[in-house]
Coordinates of C-alpha atoms in Angstrom, one line a residue:
X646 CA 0.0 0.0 0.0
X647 CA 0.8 3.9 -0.1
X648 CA 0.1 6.2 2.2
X649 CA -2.9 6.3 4.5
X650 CA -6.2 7.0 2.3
X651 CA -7.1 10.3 3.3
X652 CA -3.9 11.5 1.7
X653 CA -5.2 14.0 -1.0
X654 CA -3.8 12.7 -3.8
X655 CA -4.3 15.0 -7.2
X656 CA -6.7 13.9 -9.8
X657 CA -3.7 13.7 -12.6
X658 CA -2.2 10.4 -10.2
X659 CA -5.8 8.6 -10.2
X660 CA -5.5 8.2 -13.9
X661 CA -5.8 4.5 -14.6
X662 CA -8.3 4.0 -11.8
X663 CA -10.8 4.2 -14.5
X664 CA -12.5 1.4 -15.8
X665 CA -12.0 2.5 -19.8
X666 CA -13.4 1.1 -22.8
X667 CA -11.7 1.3 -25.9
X668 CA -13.8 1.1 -28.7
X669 CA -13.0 0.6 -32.3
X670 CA -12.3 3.6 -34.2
X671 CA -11.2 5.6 -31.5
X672 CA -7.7 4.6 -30.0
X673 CA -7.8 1.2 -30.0
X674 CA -10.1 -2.3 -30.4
X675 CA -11.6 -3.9 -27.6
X676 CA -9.6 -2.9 -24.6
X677 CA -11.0 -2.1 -21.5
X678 CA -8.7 -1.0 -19.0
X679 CA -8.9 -0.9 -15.3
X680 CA -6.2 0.3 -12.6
X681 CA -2.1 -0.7 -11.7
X682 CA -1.3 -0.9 -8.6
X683 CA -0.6 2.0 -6.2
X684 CA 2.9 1.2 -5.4
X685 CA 4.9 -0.1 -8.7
X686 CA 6.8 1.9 -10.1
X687 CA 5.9 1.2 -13.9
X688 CA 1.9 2.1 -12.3
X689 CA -0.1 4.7 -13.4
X690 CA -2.7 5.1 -11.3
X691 CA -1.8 5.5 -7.7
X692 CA -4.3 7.2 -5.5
X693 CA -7.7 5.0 -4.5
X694 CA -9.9 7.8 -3.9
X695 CA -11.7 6.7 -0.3
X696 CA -15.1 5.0 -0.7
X697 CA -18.0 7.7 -0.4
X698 CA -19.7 8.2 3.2
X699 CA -22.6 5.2 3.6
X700 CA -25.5 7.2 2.4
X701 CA -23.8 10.0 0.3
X702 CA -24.2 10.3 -3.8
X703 CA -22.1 8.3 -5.2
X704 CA -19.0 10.0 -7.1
X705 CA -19.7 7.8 -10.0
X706 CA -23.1 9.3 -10.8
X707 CA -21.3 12.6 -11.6
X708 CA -20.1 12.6 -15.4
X709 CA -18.1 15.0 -17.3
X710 CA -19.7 16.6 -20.5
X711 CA -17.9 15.5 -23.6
X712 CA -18.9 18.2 -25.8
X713 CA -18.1 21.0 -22.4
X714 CA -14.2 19.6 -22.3
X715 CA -13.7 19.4 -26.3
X716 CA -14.8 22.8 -26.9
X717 CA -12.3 23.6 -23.6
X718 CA -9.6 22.6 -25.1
X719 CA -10.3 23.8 -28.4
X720 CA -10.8 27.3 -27.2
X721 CA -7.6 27.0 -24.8
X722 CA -5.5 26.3 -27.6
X723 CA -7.0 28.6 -29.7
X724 CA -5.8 31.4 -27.3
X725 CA -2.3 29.7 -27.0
X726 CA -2.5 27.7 -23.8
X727 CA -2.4 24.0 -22.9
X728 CA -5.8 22.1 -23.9
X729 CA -5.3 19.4 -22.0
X730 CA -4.8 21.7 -18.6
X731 CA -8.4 23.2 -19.5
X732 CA -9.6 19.7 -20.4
X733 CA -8.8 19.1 -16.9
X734 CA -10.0 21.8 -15.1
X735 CA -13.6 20.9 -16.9
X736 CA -13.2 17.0 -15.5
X737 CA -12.5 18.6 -12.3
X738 CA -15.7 20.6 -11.9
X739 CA -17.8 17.9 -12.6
X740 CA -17.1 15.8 -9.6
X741 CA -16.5 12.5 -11.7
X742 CA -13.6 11.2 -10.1
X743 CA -12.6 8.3 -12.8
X744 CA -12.5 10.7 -15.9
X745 CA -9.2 12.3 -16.4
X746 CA -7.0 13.7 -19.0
X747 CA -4.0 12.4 -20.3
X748 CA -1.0 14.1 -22.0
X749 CA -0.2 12.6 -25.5
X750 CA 3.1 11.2 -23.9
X751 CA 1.2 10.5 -21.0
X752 CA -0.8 8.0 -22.8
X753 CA 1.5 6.5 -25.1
X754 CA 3.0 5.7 -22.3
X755 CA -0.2 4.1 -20.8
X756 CA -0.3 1.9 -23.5
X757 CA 3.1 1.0 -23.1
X758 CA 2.4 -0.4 -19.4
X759 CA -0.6 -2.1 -20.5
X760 CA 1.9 -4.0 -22.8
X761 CA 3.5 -5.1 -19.7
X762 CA 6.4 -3.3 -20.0
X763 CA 8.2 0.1 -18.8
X764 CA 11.5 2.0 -18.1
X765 CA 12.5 2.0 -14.9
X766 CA 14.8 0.8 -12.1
X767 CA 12.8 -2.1 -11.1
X768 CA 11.6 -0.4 -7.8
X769 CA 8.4 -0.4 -6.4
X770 CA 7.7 2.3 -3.4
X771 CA 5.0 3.2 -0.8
X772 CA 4.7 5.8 1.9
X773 CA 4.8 5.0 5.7
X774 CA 2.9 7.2 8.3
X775 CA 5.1 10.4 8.8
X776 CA 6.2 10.7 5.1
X777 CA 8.4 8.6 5.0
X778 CA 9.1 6.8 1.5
X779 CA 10.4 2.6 1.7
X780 CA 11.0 0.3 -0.9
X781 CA 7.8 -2.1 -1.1
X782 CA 9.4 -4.6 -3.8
X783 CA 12.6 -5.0 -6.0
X784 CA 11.9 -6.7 -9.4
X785 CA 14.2 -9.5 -10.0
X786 CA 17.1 -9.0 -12.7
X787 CA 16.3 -5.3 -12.7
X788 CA 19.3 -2.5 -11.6
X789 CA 18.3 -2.0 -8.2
X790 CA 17.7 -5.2 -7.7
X791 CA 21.7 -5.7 -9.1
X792 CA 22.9 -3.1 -6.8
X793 CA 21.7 -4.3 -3.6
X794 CA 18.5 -2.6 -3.0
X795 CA 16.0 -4.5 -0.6
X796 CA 12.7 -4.4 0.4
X797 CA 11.8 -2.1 3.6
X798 CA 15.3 0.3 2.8
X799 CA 14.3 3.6 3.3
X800 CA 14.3 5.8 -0.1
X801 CA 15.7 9.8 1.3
X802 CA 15.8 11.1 -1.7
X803 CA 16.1 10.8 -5.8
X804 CA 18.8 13.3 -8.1
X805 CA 18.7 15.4 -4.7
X806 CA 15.5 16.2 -4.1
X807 CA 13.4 14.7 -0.7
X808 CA 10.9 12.4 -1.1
X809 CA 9.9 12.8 2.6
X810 CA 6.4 13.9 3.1
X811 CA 6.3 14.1 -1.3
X812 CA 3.1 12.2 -3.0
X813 CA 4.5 8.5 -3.6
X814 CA 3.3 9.6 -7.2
X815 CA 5.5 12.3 -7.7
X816 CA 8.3 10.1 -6.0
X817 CA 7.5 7.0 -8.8
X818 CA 7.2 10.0 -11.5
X819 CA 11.4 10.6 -10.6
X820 CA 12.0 7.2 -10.2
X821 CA 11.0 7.0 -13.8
X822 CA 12.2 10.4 -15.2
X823 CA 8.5 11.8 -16.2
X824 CA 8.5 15.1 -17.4
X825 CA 6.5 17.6 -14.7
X826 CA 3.4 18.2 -17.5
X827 CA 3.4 14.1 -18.3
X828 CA 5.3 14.9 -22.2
X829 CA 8.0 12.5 -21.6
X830 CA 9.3 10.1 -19.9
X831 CA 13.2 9.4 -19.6
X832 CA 14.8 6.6 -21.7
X833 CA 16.6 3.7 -21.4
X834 CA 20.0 4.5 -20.5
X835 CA 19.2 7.6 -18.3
X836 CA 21.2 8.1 -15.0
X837 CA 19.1 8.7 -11.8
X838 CA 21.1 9.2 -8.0
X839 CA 19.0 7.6 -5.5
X840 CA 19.7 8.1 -1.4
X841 CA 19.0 5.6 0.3
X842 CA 18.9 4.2 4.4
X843 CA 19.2 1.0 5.8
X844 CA 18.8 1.1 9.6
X845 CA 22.0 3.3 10.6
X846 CA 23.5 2.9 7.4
X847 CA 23.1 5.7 5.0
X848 CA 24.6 5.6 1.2
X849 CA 23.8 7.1 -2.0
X850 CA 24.5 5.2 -5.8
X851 CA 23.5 5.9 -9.4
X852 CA 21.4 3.8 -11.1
X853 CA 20.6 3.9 -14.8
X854 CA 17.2 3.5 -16.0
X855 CA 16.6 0.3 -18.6
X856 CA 13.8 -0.9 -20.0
X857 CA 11.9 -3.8 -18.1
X858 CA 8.8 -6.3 -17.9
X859 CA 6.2 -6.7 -15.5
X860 CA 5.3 -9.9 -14.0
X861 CA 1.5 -10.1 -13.4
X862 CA 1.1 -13.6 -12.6
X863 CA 2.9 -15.5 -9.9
X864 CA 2.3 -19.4 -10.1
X865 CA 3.8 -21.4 -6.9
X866 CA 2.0 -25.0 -5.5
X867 CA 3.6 -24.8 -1.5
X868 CA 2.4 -28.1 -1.2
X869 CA 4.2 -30.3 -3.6
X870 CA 3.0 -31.1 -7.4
X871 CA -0.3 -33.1 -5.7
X872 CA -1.3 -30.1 -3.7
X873 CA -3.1 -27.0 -4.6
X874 CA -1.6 -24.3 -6.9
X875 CA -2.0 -20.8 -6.1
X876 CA -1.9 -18.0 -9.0
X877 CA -1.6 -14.5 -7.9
X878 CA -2.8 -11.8 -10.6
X879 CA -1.3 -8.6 -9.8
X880 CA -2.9 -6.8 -12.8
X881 CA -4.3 -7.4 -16.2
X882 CA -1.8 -6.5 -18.6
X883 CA -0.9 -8.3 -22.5
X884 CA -0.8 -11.8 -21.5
X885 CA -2.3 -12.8 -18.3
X886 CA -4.9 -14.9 -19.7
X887 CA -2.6 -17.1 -21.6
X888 CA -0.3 -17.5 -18.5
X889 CA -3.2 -18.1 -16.0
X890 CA -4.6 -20.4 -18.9
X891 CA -0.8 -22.0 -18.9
X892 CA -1.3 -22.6 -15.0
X893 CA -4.5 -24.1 -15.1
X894 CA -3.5 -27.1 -17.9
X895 CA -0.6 -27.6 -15.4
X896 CA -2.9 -27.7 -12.2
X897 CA -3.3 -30.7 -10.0
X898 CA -6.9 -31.9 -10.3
X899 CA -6.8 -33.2 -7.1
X900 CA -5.3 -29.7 -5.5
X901 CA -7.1 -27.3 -7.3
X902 CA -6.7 -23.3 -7.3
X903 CA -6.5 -20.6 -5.4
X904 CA -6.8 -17.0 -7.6
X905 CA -5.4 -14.6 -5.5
X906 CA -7.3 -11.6 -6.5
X907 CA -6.3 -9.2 -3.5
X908 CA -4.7 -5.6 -4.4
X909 CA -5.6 -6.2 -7.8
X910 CA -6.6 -2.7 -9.5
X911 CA -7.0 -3.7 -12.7
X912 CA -6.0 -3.6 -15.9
X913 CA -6.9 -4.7 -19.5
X914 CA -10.8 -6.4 -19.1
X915 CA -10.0 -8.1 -22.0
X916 CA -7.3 -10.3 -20.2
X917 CA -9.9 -10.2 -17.3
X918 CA -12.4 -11.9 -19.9
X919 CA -9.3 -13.8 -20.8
X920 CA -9.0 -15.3 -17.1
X921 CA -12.4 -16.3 -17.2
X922 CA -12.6 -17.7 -19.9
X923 CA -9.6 -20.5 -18.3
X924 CA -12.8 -21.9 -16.0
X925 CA -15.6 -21.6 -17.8
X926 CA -17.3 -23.1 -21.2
X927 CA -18.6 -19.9 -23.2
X928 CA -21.6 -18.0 -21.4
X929 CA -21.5 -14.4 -20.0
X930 CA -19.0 -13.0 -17.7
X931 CA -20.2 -9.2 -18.0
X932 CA -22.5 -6.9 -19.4
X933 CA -21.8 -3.2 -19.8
X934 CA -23.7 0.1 -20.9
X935 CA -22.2 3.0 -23.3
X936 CA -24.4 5.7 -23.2
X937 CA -27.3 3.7 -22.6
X938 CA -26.6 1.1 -25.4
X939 CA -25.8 -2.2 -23.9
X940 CA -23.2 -4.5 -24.8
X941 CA -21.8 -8.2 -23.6
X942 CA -18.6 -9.7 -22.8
X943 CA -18.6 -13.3 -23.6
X944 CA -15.7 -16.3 -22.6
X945 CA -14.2 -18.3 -24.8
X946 CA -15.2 -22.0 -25.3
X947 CA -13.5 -24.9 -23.5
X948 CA -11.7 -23.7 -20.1
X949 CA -11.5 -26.3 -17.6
X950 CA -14.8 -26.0 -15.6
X951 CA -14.4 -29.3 -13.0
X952 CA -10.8 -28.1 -12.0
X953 CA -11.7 -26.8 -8.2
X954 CA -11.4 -23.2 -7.8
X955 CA -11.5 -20.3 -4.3
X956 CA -10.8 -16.8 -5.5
X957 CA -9.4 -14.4 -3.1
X958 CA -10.3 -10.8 -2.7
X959 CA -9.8 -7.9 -0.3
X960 CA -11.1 -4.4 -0.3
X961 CA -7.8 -3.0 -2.9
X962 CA -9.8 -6.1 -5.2
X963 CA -11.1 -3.5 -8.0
X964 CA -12.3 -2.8 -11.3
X965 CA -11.5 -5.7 -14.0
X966 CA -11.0 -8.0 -11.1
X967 CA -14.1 -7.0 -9.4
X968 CA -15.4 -8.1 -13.0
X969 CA -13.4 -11.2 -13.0
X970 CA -14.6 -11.9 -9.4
X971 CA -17.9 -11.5 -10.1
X972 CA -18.5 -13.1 -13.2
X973 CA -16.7 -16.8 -11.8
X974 CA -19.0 -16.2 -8.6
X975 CA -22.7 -15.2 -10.0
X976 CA -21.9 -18.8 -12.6
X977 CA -21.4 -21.1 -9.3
X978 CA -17.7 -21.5 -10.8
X979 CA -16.0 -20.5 -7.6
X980 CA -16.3 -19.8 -4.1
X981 CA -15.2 -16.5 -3.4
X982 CA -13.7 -16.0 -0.1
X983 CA -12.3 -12.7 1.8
X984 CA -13.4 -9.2 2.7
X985 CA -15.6 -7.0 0.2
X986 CA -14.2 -5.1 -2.8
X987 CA -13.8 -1.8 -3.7
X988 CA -16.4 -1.4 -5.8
X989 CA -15.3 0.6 -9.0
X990 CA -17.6 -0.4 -12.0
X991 CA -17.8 2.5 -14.4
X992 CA -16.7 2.9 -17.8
X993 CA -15.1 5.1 -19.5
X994 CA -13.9 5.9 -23.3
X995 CA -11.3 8.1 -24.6
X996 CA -11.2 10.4 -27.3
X997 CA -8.5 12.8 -28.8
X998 CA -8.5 16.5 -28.5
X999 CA -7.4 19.1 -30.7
X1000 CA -3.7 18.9 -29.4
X1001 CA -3.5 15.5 -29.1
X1002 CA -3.6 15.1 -25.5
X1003 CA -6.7 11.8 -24.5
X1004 CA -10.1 12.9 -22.6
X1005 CA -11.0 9.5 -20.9
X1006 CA -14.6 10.5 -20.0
X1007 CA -17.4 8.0 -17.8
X1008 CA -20.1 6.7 -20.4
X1009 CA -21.7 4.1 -18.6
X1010 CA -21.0 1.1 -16.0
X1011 CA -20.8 -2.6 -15.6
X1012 CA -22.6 -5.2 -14.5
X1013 CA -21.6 -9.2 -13.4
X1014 CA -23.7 -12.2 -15.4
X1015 CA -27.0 -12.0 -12.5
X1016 CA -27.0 -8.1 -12.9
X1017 CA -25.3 -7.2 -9.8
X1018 CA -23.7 -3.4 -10.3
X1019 CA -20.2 -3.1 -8.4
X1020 CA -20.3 0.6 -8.2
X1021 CA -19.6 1.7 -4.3
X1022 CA -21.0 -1.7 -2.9
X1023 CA -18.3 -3.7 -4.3
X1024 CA -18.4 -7.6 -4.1
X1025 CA -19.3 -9.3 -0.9
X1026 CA -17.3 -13.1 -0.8
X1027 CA -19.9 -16.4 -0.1
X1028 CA -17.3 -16.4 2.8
X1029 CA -16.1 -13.1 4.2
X1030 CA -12.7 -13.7 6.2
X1031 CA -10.9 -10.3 7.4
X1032 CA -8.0 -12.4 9.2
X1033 CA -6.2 -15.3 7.6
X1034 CA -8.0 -15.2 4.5
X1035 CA -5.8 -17.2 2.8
X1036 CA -5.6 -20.1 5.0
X1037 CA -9.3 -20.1 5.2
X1038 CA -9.9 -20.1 1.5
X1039 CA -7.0 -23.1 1.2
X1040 CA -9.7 -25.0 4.0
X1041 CA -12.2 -24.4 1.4
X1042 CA -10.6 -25.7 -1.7
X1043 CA -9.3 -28.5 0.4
X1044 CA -12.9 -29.1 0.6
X1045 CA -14.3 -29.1 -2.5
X1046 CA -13.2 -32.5 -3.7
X1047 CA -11.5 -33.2 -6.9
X1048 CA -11.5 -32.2 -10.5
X1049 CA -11.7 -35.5 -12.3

């Protein structure tokens, strides 16, 4: 995790924690995207906004006015200033907290992660009470991970400049070399001096930047080839559904698996749709509206439906894995155990203004296979666990007999 969640966080670091549909002929074909996780450091979004007060309007029903943010930036540029900054200043007025605006770099580079891949050290960071900044994760192979960074080492400060009390956005944006308006990001190659602490130990080294992967899917069976295997989705970028599918041919039967869905913001719903379609035979997994015009998200044909299956959740569960979630629940494919989602179901689609910056506005939201809507409720588990989720769900599964 990052910081605490009343940490105000700016709108421009919750991009990606919009559920986004892309539709053909306007950026790209059949991509819905969801969010990254609030600590990596190839993420993009990284503030979860705090649920709404029980009771209050949802933020969600609050929608920013296409037509009201084209004509914006169109009349911003017009008078020589930055479209996209008025373009934001509209999505800011109108209370919808998932639409955002996106730099052209800025998204290029959004579709770059979605590809699974970034440029970076191969740290991921979050923020501890007081401001302070630690190192969360180290990617394997990567440079920091070659110099000797670990997990839980204090980060002071990167090219010189504090990153105590500093958004753990802003701190991932120097990580990464970002341009301060989104326009760029550094390339491979590029030097950055971190300072770092290790207890009592203070020392400072320069890293350079190199392009990397991210790794989405974990796969580990803890109990020996007979016993279950576990297969942890961080996010939904290019690929999960063919490596989850990959896991799933080389499950035990008799073990089962346990789809560790907690933390997951999102990603690409199309490698949500992906998942699902590993344990199910065709049939619905989601329906979705776009501007009142309903549409259907269907799985593929022959996924393993007898192999036993729990899927975790937790309340950072979100978006395409609230989707994913749902859909294996509401067909009796899994028991779903842990503490309710987050509850982020809308959808939004992107368009290009006039200076080629992206408006990713709300158009409509989701809904699982039995109609359920995820906005603000979220998911509630068949069997809600808040302590020791995970060796309650592997009770379950123990229980559910065998897949032959």
């Amino acid at each position: 995790m990052s910081g605490p969640s009343s940490y105000d966080r700016p709108r421009r670091y919750r991009r990606g924690a919009a559920l986004t549909l892309f539709l053909a002929g306007v950026l790209a074909t059949g991509a819905v995207t969801g969010t990254w996780s609030d600590e990596a450091e190839g993420a993009v979004g990284h503030g979860i906004p705090e649920r709404p007060a029980s009771g209050a309007r949802p933020p969600e029903a609050a929608t920013a006015d296409r037509a009201a943010v084209e004509r914006a930036a169109a009349e911003a540029i017009e008078d020589g200033k930055s479209g996209s900054q008025a373009a934001a200043e509209v999505v800011s007025r109108s209370g919808d907290r998932w639409s955002t605006i996106y730099t052209q770099g800025e998204f290029e580079d959004f579709q770059r992660q979605l590809g699974g891949a970034y440029v970076g050290v191969g740290l991921w960071v979050r923020q501890l009470a007081g401001g302070r900044t630690e190192v969360s994760r180290v990617q394997p192979g990567g440079p920091a991970a070659r110099a000797g960074i670990a997990v839980h080492d204090r980060l002071r400060a990167i090219d010189g400049r504090t990153t105590q009390g500093r958004p753990v956005t802003e701190t991932v944006a120097r990580l990464r070399g970002d341009a301060p308006d989104g326009s760029r990001t550094a390339a491979a190659g590029t030097p950055v001096r971190l300072d770092l602490q290790r207890g009592t130990r203070r020392w400072s080294l320069t890293l350079h930047r190199t392009r990397l992967r991210t790794r989405n899917v974990t796969v580990d069976r803890p109990a020996g080839p007979h016993g279950p295997t576990r297969v942890k989705i961080t996010s939904f970028a290019k690929g999960t559904g063919a490596a989850v599918r990959r896991a799933v041919r080389d499950a035990s039967p008799h073990g089962g698996v346990l789809l560790d869905l907690r933390g997951n913001t999102g990603g690409l719903v199309t490698e949500s749709v992906a998942t699902a379609s590993a344990f199910l035979d065709g049939g619905l997994v989601a329906t979705y509206d776009v501007r009142g015009s309903q549409r259907a998200l269907y799985a593929q044909r022959d996924g393993n439906t007898r192999l036993p299956l729990v899927v975790l959740v937790d309340g950072g569960t979100m978006s395409a894995a609230e989707l994913l979630a749902g859909a294996l629940q509401d067909r009796g494919r899994a028991i779903v155990v842990g503490s309710p989602t987050f509850g982020k179901g809308s959808v939004q689609m992107p368009s290009r203004l006039p200076d080629g910056s992206v408006a990713e506005l709300t158009v409509g939201h989701y809904r699982t296979p039995s109609g359920r809507t995820v906005d603000d409720a979220g998911l509630t588990p068949d069997l809600v666990v808040e302590d020791h989720a995970e060796r309650r769900a592997r009770t379950v599964l123990s229980g559910l007999g065998t897949g032959t």
